[in-house]
XYZ file of N, CA and C in Angstrom:
639
model
N 99.238 48.173 70.185
C 99.505 49.854 70.572
C 100.105 50.092 69.471
N 100.255 51.389 68.875
C 101.547 51.940 68.346
C 102.191 52.563 68.911
N 103.604 52.034 68.394
C 104.577 52.832 69.084
C 105.679 54.016 68.456
N 105.422 53.791 67.331
C 105.984 55.139 66.658
C 105.802 55.081 65.368
N 105.977 56.324 64.700
C 105.800 56.150 62.633
C 107.153 55.260 62.401
N 107.161 54.484 61.449
C 108.273 54.004 60.535
C 109.014 55.225 60.671
N 110.509 54.891 59.993
C 111.705 56.227 59.654
C 111.146 57.174 58.831
N 110.518 56.826 57.871
C 110.439 57.819 56.690
C 109.375 58.883 57.023
N 108.299 57.910 57.249
C 107.134 58.932 58.303
C 107.713 59.793 59.104
N 108.264 59.132 60.408
C 108.681 60.127 61.060
C 109.655 61.382 60.692
N 110.666 61.155 59.900
C 111.440 62.386 59.525
C 110.763 63.220 58.360
N 109.388 62.760 58.190
C 108.217 63.486 57.459
C 107.888 64.611 58.408
N 107.206 64.012 58.892
C 106.761 64.480 60.134
C 107.551 65.914 61.123
N 108.600 65.390 61.616
C 109.658 65.912 62.167
C 109.843 67.264 61.239
N 110.042 67.021 59.934
C 110.429 68.303 59.139
C 109.666 69.090 59.056
N 107.682 68.733 59.116
C 106.806 69.586 59.449
C 106.841 70.496 60.632
N 107.341 69.488 61.593
C 107.218 70.341 62.852
C 108.444 71.195 62.759
N 109.505 71.166 62.496
C 110.747 71.874 62.366
C 110.270 73.053 61.605
N 109.542 72.866 60.412
C 108.973 73.984 59.543
C 108.003 74.893 60.490
N 107.304 74.715 61.036
C 106.282 75.184 62.093
C 107.072 76.137 63.252
N 108.059 75.306 63.661
C 109.115 75.854 64.971
C 109.512 77.318 63.899
N 109.941 77.363 63.044
C 110.970 78.385 62.735
C 110.242 79.508 62.599
N 108.717 79.498 62.270
C 107.892 80.673 62.507
C 107.244 80.633 63.464
N 107.195 80.226 64.707
C 106.190 80.340 65.675
C 107.374 80.067 66.843
N 106.867 80.613 68.237
C 107.748 81.162 69.425
C 107.305 79.386 69.853
N 108.244 78.212 70.189
C 108.497 77.297 70.518
C 108.732 76.989 71.480
N 108.365 76.546 72.690
C 109.022 75.793 73.855
C 109.065 74.353 74.028
N 110.097 73.759 73.756
C 111.903 74.207 73.391
C 111.752 74.321 72.156
N 112.638 75.519 71.467
C 113.015 75.823 70.348
C 112.138 74.800 69.104
N 112.954 73.751 69.274
C 112.788 72.611 68.374
C 112.071 71.554 68.792
N 111.267 70.359 67.933
C 110.849 69.408 68.095
C 111.928 68.221 68.562
N 111.413 67.114 69.494
C 112.424 66.095 69.756
C 112.989 65.747 68.224
N 114.011 65.087 68.433
C 114.753 64.501 66.843
C 114.183 63.066 67.219
N 114.411 62.901 65.214
C 113.319 61.394 65.304
C 114.466 60.201 65.406
N 114.048 58.672 66.091
C 114.989 58.220 66.610
C 115.126 57.164 64.989
N 115.374 57.891 63.940
C 115.848 56.734 62.636
C 117.411 56.428 62.357
N 117.771 55.611 61.229
C 119.035 55.312 61.083
C 119.656 54.946 62.221
N 120.653 55.138 62.874
C 121.062 54.015 63.983
C 120.422 54.161 65.240
N 120.090 55.358 65.500
C 118.997 55.603 66.457
C 117.826 54.753 66.391
N 117.201 54.252 65.346
C 115.993 52.987 65.101
C 116.695 51.543 65.724
N 117.808 51.652 65.183
C 118.580 50.292 65.097
C 118.850 49.865 66.605
N 119.516 50.783 67.296
C 120.087 50.777 68.586
C 119.058 51.273 69.674
N 117.938 51.062 69.030
C 116.894 52.007 70.588
C 115.786 50.549 70.732
N 115.434 50.430 71.712
C 114.069 49.353 71.579
C 112.999 49.981 71.403
N 111.663 49.191 71.442
C 110.333 49.724 71.621
C 109.991 50.845 72.549
N 110.336 50.605 73.899
C 110.114 51.443 74.805
C 110.595 52.985 74.286
N 112.091 52.860 73.903
C 112.565 54.248 74.282
C 112.330 54.455 72.292
N 111.892 54.123 71.618
C 110.609 54.753 70.383
C 109.857 55.324 71.105
N 108.862 54.600 71.796
C 107.861 55.088 72.259
C 107.674 56.515 73.089
N 108.658 56.223 73.801
C 109.076 57.221 74.619
C 109.320 58.622 73.752
N 110.347 58.428 72.460
C 110.489 59.541 72.319
C 109.294 60.181 71.226
N 108.567 59.509 70.422
C 107.126 59.461 69.908
C 106.510 60.081 70.764
N 106.059 59.791 72.172
C 105.034 60.509 73.115
C 105.759 61.808 73.003
N 107.361 62.159 73.307
C 107.990 63.779 73.737
C 107.488 64.408 72.567
N 107.351 64.014 71.284
C 107.048 64.528 69.909
C 105.552 64.898 69.974
N 104.880 64.288 70.352
C 102.923 64.342 70.590
C 103.427 65.457 71.871
N 103.484 64.899 72.832
C 103.602 66.405 73.819
C 104.168 67.570 73.263
N 105.213 67.846 73.101
C 105.676 69.033 71.939
C 105.016 69.628 70.981
N 104.176 68.807 70.094
C 103.496 69.235 69.039
C 101.944 70.169 69.947
N 101.270 69.381 70.848
C 100.594 69.419 71.543
C 100.503 71.022 72.552
N 101.783 70.917 72.956
C 101.842 72.038 74.232
C 102.116 73.560 73.105
N 102.579 72.935 71.978
C 103.289 74.331 70.788
C 102.211 74.194 69.988
N 100.872 74.253 70.403
C 99.722 74.117 69.260
C 99.820 73.667 67.789
N 100.451 72.798 67.788
C 100.488 72.153 66.325
C 100.351 70.758 66.179
N 99.588 70.056 66.748
C 99.145 68.930 67.049
C 98.255 68.552 66.254
N 98.033 69.284 65.072
C 96.783 69.201 64.262
C 97.641 68.298 62.991
N 99.148 68.621 62.870
C 100.379 68.084 61.868
C 100.367 66.774 62.201
N 99.858 66.313 63.332
C 100.205 64.565 63.787
C 98.853 64.084 63.593
N 97.595 64.701 63.057
C 96.497 64.167 62.614
C 96.187 63.369 61.531
N 95.433 62.336 61.449
C 95.125 61.438 60.253
C 96.577 60.256 59.698
N 97.659 60.487 60.796
C 98.763 59.007 59.986
C 98.236 57.982 60.175
N 98.169 57.063 58.872
C 97.559 56.298 58.982
C 98.397 55.339 59.761
N 97.460 53.997 60.181
C 97.989 52.601 61.329
C 99.157 52.224 60.246
N 98.911 52.358 58.963
C 100.224 51.292 58.195
C 101.355 52.091 58.082
N 101.276 53.204 58.942
C 102.928 54.064 59.177
C 103.490 53.958 60.198
N 102.811 52.824 61.273
C 103.438 52.738 62.404
C 103.962 51.598 62.754
N 104.723 51.486 63.686
C 105.380 50.330 64.165
C 104.577 49.890 65.289
N 103.896 48.614 65.225
C 102.915 48.550 66.213
C 103.543 47.545 66.956
N 103.151 47.286 68.128
C 103.651 45.981 69.166
C 103.229 46.105 70.755
N 103.690 45.559 71.385
C 103.197 45.378 72.609
C 101.414 45.476 72.590
N 101.227 44.281 71.821
C 99.370 44.468 71.719
C 98.956 43.616 73.178
N 97.979 44.071 73.968
C 97.818 43.661 75.538
C 96.612 42.517 75.216
N 96.335 41.568 76.123
C 95.741 40.513 75.567
C 93.966 41.287 75.838
N 93.179 40.348 75.572
C 91.546 40.962 75.278
C 91.440 41.649 74.454
N 92.216 42.014 73.438
C 91.616 42.778 72.124
C 91.900 42.388 70.834
N 90.755 42.295 70.570
C 90.290 41.813 68.774
C 91.356 42.196 67.903
N 91.842 41.514 67.084
C 92.547 42.089 65.705
C 92.159 42.708 64.880
N 92.176 43.766 64.715
C 91.788 44.645 63.200
C 92.711 44.272 62.219
N 92.328 45.210 61.216
C 92.554 44.826 59.559
C 93.551 45.381 59.673
N 94.528 45.702 60.522
C 95.973 46.192 59.781
C 96.642 45.909 61.316
N 96.272 44.699 61.893
C 97.651 43.917 63.093
C 97.633 44.359 64.504
N 96.415 45.417 64.512
C 96.329 46.427 65.826
C 95.250 45.655 66.577
N 94.971 45.717 67.675
C 94.430 45.423 69.003
C 93.375 46.513 68.994
N 91.896 46.094 69.493
C 91.187 47.442 70.208
C 90.593 46.798 71.305
N 90.208 46.886 72.486
C 89.438 46.548 73.325
C 88.120 46.974 73.391
N 87.042 45.735 72.923
C 85.468 46.802 73.351
C 85.851 47.281 74.997
N 84.681 48.460 74.453
C 84.206 48.946 75.673
C 85.430 50.487 75.801
N 86.713 49.888 75.464
C 87.670 51.330 75.530
C 88.580 51.427 76.839
N 87.974 50.520 77.901
C 88.618 50.724 78.872
C 89.981 49.357 79.113
N 91.446 50.027 79.325
C 92.392 49.229 79.183
C 92.580 48.549 80.515
N 93.080 46.925 80.531
C 93.210 46.185 81.332
C 94.595 46.780 82.721
N 93.729 46.225 83.557
C 94.599 46.452 84.684
C 96.216 46.229 84.539
N 96.718 46.938 84.863
C 98.605 46.779 84.761
C 99.154 46.870 83.596
N 98.218 48.113 82.794
C 98.547 48.409 81.232
C 99.880 48.412 81.246
N 100.421 49.444 82.399
C 102.035 49.771 81.737
C 103.032 48.479 82.747
N 102.772 47.893 83.355
C 103.450 47.301 83.714
C 103.571 46.021 82.415
N 102.636 45.463 81.959
C 102.313 44.498 80.726
C 103.039 45.201 79.458
N 102.945 46.369 79.203
C 103.835 46.876 78.189
C 105.442 46.974 78.195
N 105.765 47.109 79.607
C 107.209 47.067 79.663
C 107.870 45.793 79.515
N 106.927 44.425 80.395
C 107.163 43.651 80.330
C 107.364 43.004 78.817
N 106.364 43.102 77.864
C 106.708 42.565 76.567
C 107.559 43.302 75.657
N 107.648 44.916 76.337
C 108.690 45.682 75.704
C 110.305 44.788 75.428
N 110.484 43.682 77.073
C 111.895 43.713 77.160
C 111.844 41.935 76.569
N 110.777 41.061 76.291
C 110.925 40.166 75.736
C 111.053 40.760 74.024
N 110.221 41.504 73.520
C 110.652 41.502 72.314
C 112.074 42.105 71.751
N 112.930 42.808 72.822
C 114.050 43.537 72.599
C 115.105 42.425 72.679
N 115.040 41.303 73.659
C 115.405 39.950 73.517
C 115.388 38.814 71.969
N 113.941 38.922 71.702
C 113.878 38.278 70.211
C 114.514 39.056 69.510
N 114.371 40.435 69.165
C 115.109 41.315 68.404
C 116.488 40.987 68.478
N 117.404 41.130 69.323
C 118.659 41.410 69.448
C 119.414 39.747 68.843
N 118.413 38.456 69.083
C 118.581 37.345 68.614
C 117.753 36.768 67.685
N 117.160 37.567 66.576
C 116.616 37.067 65.791
C 117.272 36.472 64.332
N 118.552 36.817 64.355
C 119.162 36.123 63.090
C 119.674 34.765 63.556
N 119.682 34.391 64.902
C 119.935 33.431 65.428
C 118.738 32.406 65.170
N 117.307 32.970 65.625
C 115.714 32.419 65.962
C 115.453 31.980 64.796
N 115.201 32.978 63.767
C 114.821 33.178 62.474
C 115.262 31.539 61.427
N 114.515 31.044 60.430
C 115.690 30.432 59.524
C 116.404 30.983 58.633
N 117.362 31.019 58.611
C 118.826 31.641 58.183
C 118.281 32.278 56.830
N 117.589 31.951 55.748
C 117.356 32.339 54.353
C 116.199 33.402 54.610
N 115.503 33.366 55.708
C 114.553 34.436 56.400
C 114.368 35.437 56.982
N 115.776 35.308 57.786
C 115.837 36.204 58.840
C 115.583 37.406 58.681
N 116.390 38.056 57.700
C 116.480 39.414 57.304
C 114.486 39.692 56.515
N 113.849 38.770 56.370
C 112.585 38.954 55.587
C 111.438 38.635 56.474
N 111.831 38.840 57.715
C 110.719 38.470 58.611
C 110.633 38.888 59.988
N 110.021 39.948 60.871
C 110.589 40.030 62.036
C 109.603 39.857 62.934
N 109.816 40.033 64.426
C 109.060 39.975 65.731
C 108.208 41.274 65.491
N 107.126 41.313 65.875
C 106.449 42.365 66.428
C 106.102 42.960 67.866
N 105.175 41.632 68.100
C 104.027 41.725 69.401
C 103.791 40.616 70.277
N 103.675 40.177 71.440
C 102.864 39.205 71.799
C 101.433 39.949 71.949
N 100.587 38.843 71.624
C 99.258 38.960 71.501
C 98.596 37.615 72.447
N 97.545 37.705 72.835
C 96.567 36.742 73.039
C 96.525 36.803 74.754
N 95.895 35.912 75.417
C 95.989 35.509 76.733
C 97.239 35.153 77.491
N 96.906 35.934 78.549
C 98.621 35.859 79.065
C 99.976 36.122 77.886
N 99.981 36.747 76.566
C 100.773 36.864 75.950
C 101.515 35.763 75.384
N 100.955 34.783 75.040
C 101.201 33.407 74.407
C 101.048 33.195 72.698
N 101.112 34.204 72.601
C 100.859 34.081 70.862
C 101.814 35.468 70.745
N 103.214 35.220 69.739
C 103.669 35.574 69.056
C 103.335 36.601 67.743
N 103.401 37.698 67.653
C 102.670 38.144 66.300
C 104.158 38.493 65.428
N 104.334 37.930 64.256
C 105.425 38.219 63.580
C 105.258 38.193 61.886
N 105.905 39.412 61.644
C 105.324 40.311 60.340
C 106.624 39.430 59.201
N 105.592 39.028 57.856
C 106.518 37.774 57.144
C 105.875 38.172 55.294
N 106.933 37.776 55.147
C 106.765 38.104 53.148
C 106.519 36.963 52.589
N 104.829 37.463 52.252
C 103.876 36.489 51.843
C 104.646 35.752 50.603
N 105.626 36.315 49.537
C 106.398 36.008 48.911
C 107.083 34.790 48.827
N 107.649 34.498 49.869
C 108.673 33.752 50.534
C 107.987 32.534 51.117
N 108.286 31.133 51.142
C 108.169 29.880 51.478
C 109.036 29.867 53.018
N 108.258 29.026 53.814
C 108.995 28.351 55.252
C 109.391 27.522 55.119
N 110.219 27.095 55.935
C 110.473 25.898 55.617
C 109.690 24.715 56.159
N 108.777 25.047 56.798
C 107.962 24.024 57.314
C 106.403 24.077 56.424
N 106.365 24.870 55.173
C 105.231 24.799 54.690
C 105.124 25.898 54.018
N 103.907 26.896 54.262
C 103.505 28.087 54.021
C 103.185 28.954 55.076
N 103.014 30.620 54.973
C 102.929 30.770 56.570
C 100.963 30.469 57.032
N 100.503 29.806 56.451
C 99.332 29.538 56.491
C 99.063 28.627 56.984
N 100.251 26.969 56.634
C 99.928 25.882 57.058
C 101.326 25.364 56.952
N 101.679 24.294 57.826
C 102.294 23.619 57.933
C 101.666 22.034 57.273
N 103.240 22.052 56.522
C 102.925 20.190 55.687
C 103.101 19.627 56.402
N 102.570 17.981 56.330
C 102.116 17.008 57.220
C 103.306 16.391 57.296
N 104.100 16.322 56.607
C 105.464 15.606 56.861
C 106.375 16.146 58.095
N 106.781 14.981 58.785
C 107.807 15.546 59.747
C 108.767 16.254 60.006
N 109.482 16.434 58.503
C 110.200 17.290 58.733
C 109.777 18.742 58.833
N 108.842 18.818 57.933
C 108.540 20.287 57.846
C 107.978 20.400 59.571
N 107.137 19.623 59.981
C 106.489 19.833 61.439
C 107.760 20.006 62.410
N 108.659 19.569 62.349
C 110.348 19.478 63.159
C 111.099 21.015 62.992
N 110.405 21.616 61.613
C 111.296 22.865 61.396
C 110.405 23.852 61.997
N 108.824 23.813 62.412
C 108.057 25.123 63.003
C 108.463 24.704 63.831
N 108.665 23.472 65.091
C 108.809 23.227 66.354
C 110.200 23.883 66.635
N 110.984 23.754 65.714
C 112.210 24.303 66.083
C 112.439 25.523 66.210
N 111.719 26.192 64.952
C 111.557 27.625 65.251
C 111.326 27.981 66.658
N 110.015 27.749 66.781
C 109.160 28.357 68.100
C 109.825 27.730 69.855
N 110.612 26.841 69.419
C 111.551 26.255 70.588
C 112.538 27.283 70.757
N 113.399 27.757 69.782
C 114.081 29.135 69.290
C 113.663 30.229 70.067
N 112.264 30.302 69.507
C 111.761 31.572 70.275
C 111.480 31.727 71.992
N 111.004 30.593 72.137
C 110.886 29.953 73.531
C 111.725 30.327 74.628
N 113.088 29.749 73.907
C 114.300 29.798 75.000
C 114.903 31.519 75.089
N 115.053 32.088 73.744
C 115.161 33.206 74.083
C 114.083 34.073 75.096
N 112.924 33.592 75.680
C 112.133 34.641 76.383
C 112.394 33.936 77.456
N 112.930 32.943 77.458
C 112.439 31.647 79.030
C 112.720 32.560 80.160
N 111.823 32.566 81.268
C 110.926 31.476 81.548
C 109.638 31.608 80.183
N 109.297 32.984 80.036
C 108.123 33.066 78.969
C 108.072 31.757 78.156
N 106.676 31.463 77.549
C 106.362 30.584 76.494
C 105.632 31.427 75.833
N 105.473 30.971 74.052
C 104.123 31.268 73.620
C 103.718 29.886 73.143
N 102.636 29.783 72.913
C 102.122 28.544 72.363
C 101.529 28.387 70.640
N 101.490 29.721 70.618
C 101.230 29.936 69.260
C 102.035 31.173 68.435
N 102.305 31.009 67.189
C 102.815 31.714 66.225
C 102.194 32.642 65.436
N 101.578 33.636 65.036
C 101.010 34.228 64.158
C 101.479 34.961 63.187
N 101.471 34.736 61.763
C 102.141 35.627 60.690
C 101.095 36.401 59.957
N 101.665 37.889 60.457
C 101.303 39.036 59.774
C 101.615 39.227 58.537
N 100.710 39.274 57.198
C 101.168 39.241 56.081
C 100.925 40.271 55.394
N 100.920 41.661 55.206
C 100.775 42.894 54.425
C 100.097 43.060 53.624
N 101.189 42.073 52.454
C 100.609 42.306 51.183
C 99.471 41.442 51.335
N 99.033 40.571 51.646
C 98.023 39.698 51.999
C 96.846 39.983 52.426
N 97.318 41.148 53.473
C 96.213 41.776 54.520
C 95.644 40.879 55.080
N 96.186 39.841 55.794
C 95.752 39.252 56.629
C 96.459 38.753 57.728
N 96.334 38.080 58.853
C 97.133 36.881 60.440
C 96.776 35.506 59.820
N 97.593 34.597 59.963
C 97.489 33.057 59.998
C 98.302 33.025 61.613
N 97.483 31.717 62.028
C 98.021 31.771 63.372
C 98.281 29.745 63.470
N 99.827 29.756 63.533
C 99.863 28.088 63.935
C 100.424 28.163 65.527
N 99.626 27.113 65.993
C 99.266 26.920 67.743
C 100.250 25.664 67.606
N 100.320 25.479 69.081
C 101.401 24.390 69.286
C 101.734 23.492 68.534
N 100.859 22.636 68.264
C 100.807 21.228 67.151
C 100.916 21.800 65.733
N 101.328 22.883 65.705
C 102.030 23.341 64.033
C 100.240 23.205 63.080
N 99.234 23.580 63.826
C 97.985 23.450 63.045
C 97.692 24.840 62.844
N 97.130 25.404 61.453
C 97.086 26.666 61.332
C 95.792 27.042 61.913
């Protein structure tokens, strides 16, 4: 699911809404401020989603929700993806038939908590030289046992590539150590797969429990 726009897009949207508010009678008089800069850094996905929902609600109640139309998926933080969804071209999942699974709200809250734990500890979990160039996005798949991670296709992870693990034991140990660090952070939950979303390459790779793409 879409959480909220990325900071620069959110700022632009806020400026459009604020301009509208100056020439119309709105209630409240101004739209909710965006969570950017330190607000982005020190808020979790749930808080970001709640602030964006408040912004959408403000625009709808004041008759300017058209200003939010046609925002591309690529401009949104995507997280807390639910099981039973098919992966789309932008890394977001949609469920055939359009009906959400039972317990959607509790599932989102649980996933948001897991994701926050990973984000707090990411510098200690990810390979040292890659930690700032990759980030956890969401738990996906059956029982949320896959982790979706955004990565930079131009870099090489210590296990080989983003789509394949080298056959040698050091490479396999490097990947398994990475997955083990993820699982320690979110225990007692565990992931069997780590999927890497490579925006520049336009695709997703999947590494399973045995390190096979």
